[in-house]
Amino acid sequence: MFKLRFLGKALDDLSRVDRPHQKIIKAKLLVLAKNPEALKNNIKRIAGADEALYRLRVGSYRIIFKKEEDTLVIIIVRIGHRKEVYLSLN
């Protein structure tokens, strides 16, 4: 089981999402922490990123994260609507 760590910006992003979508996002994050293979159809590596970043698709929202296999930590970098979240990575 992985531990979830949030960067400060990701927590701000999550607080800006409306409540019903927050619940769905939190549920998906718990599934991601327990078993990332269960969501493998919704996880893709982000091309062109400086580091190994991945995105998890949750409806219209995207969760951008890094996975550290050796320490079993998933670092949540950004959470946002699919139209805007990728712009903040550059």
Coordinates of C-alpha atoms in Angstrom, one line a residue:
M1 CA 0.0 0.0 0.0
F2 CA 1.3 3.4 -1.0
K3 CA 1.2 6.5 1.2
L4 CA -0.3 9.7 -0.3
R5 CA 1.5 13.0 0.0
F6 CA 0.0 16.2 -1.2
L7 CA 2.0 19.2 -2.4
G8 CA 0.6 22.5 -1.1
K9 CA -0.7 23.5 -4.5
A10 CA -2.6 20.2 -4.8
L11 CA -4.5 20.8 -1.5
D12 CA -5.5 24.3 -2.7
D13 CA -6.7 22.7 -6.0
L14 CA -8.7 20.1 -4.2
S15 CA -10.4 22.7 -2.0
R16 CA -11.5 24.6 -5.1
V17 CA -13.3 21.6 -6.6
D18 CA -17.0 21.4 -5.7
R19 CA -18.1 19.0 -3.0
P20 CA -19.6 16.1 -5.0
H21 CA -16.5 15.9 -7.2
Q22 CA -14.2 16.1 -4.1
K23 CA -15.8 13.0 -2.7
I24 CA -15.3 11.1 -6.0
I25 CA -11.6 12.3 -6.2
K26 CA -10.9 11.3 -2.6
A27 CA -12.4 7.9 -3.2
K28 CA -10.2 7.4 -6.3
L29 CA -7.1 8.5 -4.4
L30 CA -7.8 5.9 -1.7
V31 CA -8.1 3.2 -4.5
L32 CA -4.9 4.5 -6.0
A33 CA -3.1 4.2 -2.7
K34 CA -4.3 0.7 -2.0
N35 CA -3.9 -0.8 -5.5
P36 CA -2.7 1.4 -8.4
E37 CA -3.1 -1.6 -10.8
A38 CA -6.9 -1.4 -10.3
L39 CA -6.9 2.0 -12.1
K40 CA -4.4 1.2 -14.8
N41 CA -6.9 2.0 -17.6
N42 CA -7.2 5.5 -16.3
I43 CA -3.5 6.2 -15.6
K44 CA -1.2 7.4 -18.3
R45 CA 2.3 8.9 -18.2
I46 CA 2.4 12.6 -19.2
A47 CA 4.6 13.0 -22.3
G48 CA 7.1 15.9 -22.4
A49 CA 7.2 16.3 -18.6
D50 CA 10.7 16.9 -17.1
E51 CA 10.1 14.2 -14.6
A52 CA 8.0 11.0 -14.5
L53 CA 4.6 12.4 -14.0
Y54 CA 1.3 10.5 -14.4
R55 CA -2.3 11.5 -14.7
L56 CA -5.3 9.8 -13.2
R57 CA -8.6 10.5 -15.0
V58 CA -11.6 11.1 -12.7
G59 CA -14.5 12.2 -14.9
S60 CA -13.7 15.7 -16.1
Y61 CA -10.9 16.1 -13.5
R62 CA -7.3 15.0 -13.7
I63 CA -5.0 14.1 -10.8
I64 CA -1.3 14.7 -11.7
F65 CA 1.1 12.6 -9.5
K66 CA 4.6 11.2 -9.1
K67 CA 5.1 7.6 -8.0
E68 CA 8.1 6.6 -5.9
E69 CA 8.2 2.8 -6.0
D70 CA 11.2 2.4 -3.6
T71 CA 9.6 4.3 -0.7
L72 CA 6.0 3.4 -1.6
V73 CA 4.9 7.1 -1.8
I74 CA 2.5 8.7 -4.3
I75 CA 3.0 12.5 -4.4
I76 CA 0.0 14.4 -5.6
V77 CA 1.2 17.4 -7.7
R78 CA -1.9 19.0 -9.1
I79 CA -5.7 18.4 -9.2
G80 CA -7.9 20.2 -11.7
H81 CA -10.3 20.3 -14.6
R82 CA -8.9 18.7 -17.7
K83 CA -8.9 22.0 -19.6
E84 CA -6.7 23.8 -17.1
V85 CA -4.6 21.3 -15.2
Y86 CA -2.0 20.7 -17.9
L87 CA -1.3 24.4 -18.4
S88 CA -0.1 24.7 -14.9
L89 CA 2.6 22.1 -15.4
N90 CA 4.7 24.2 -17.8

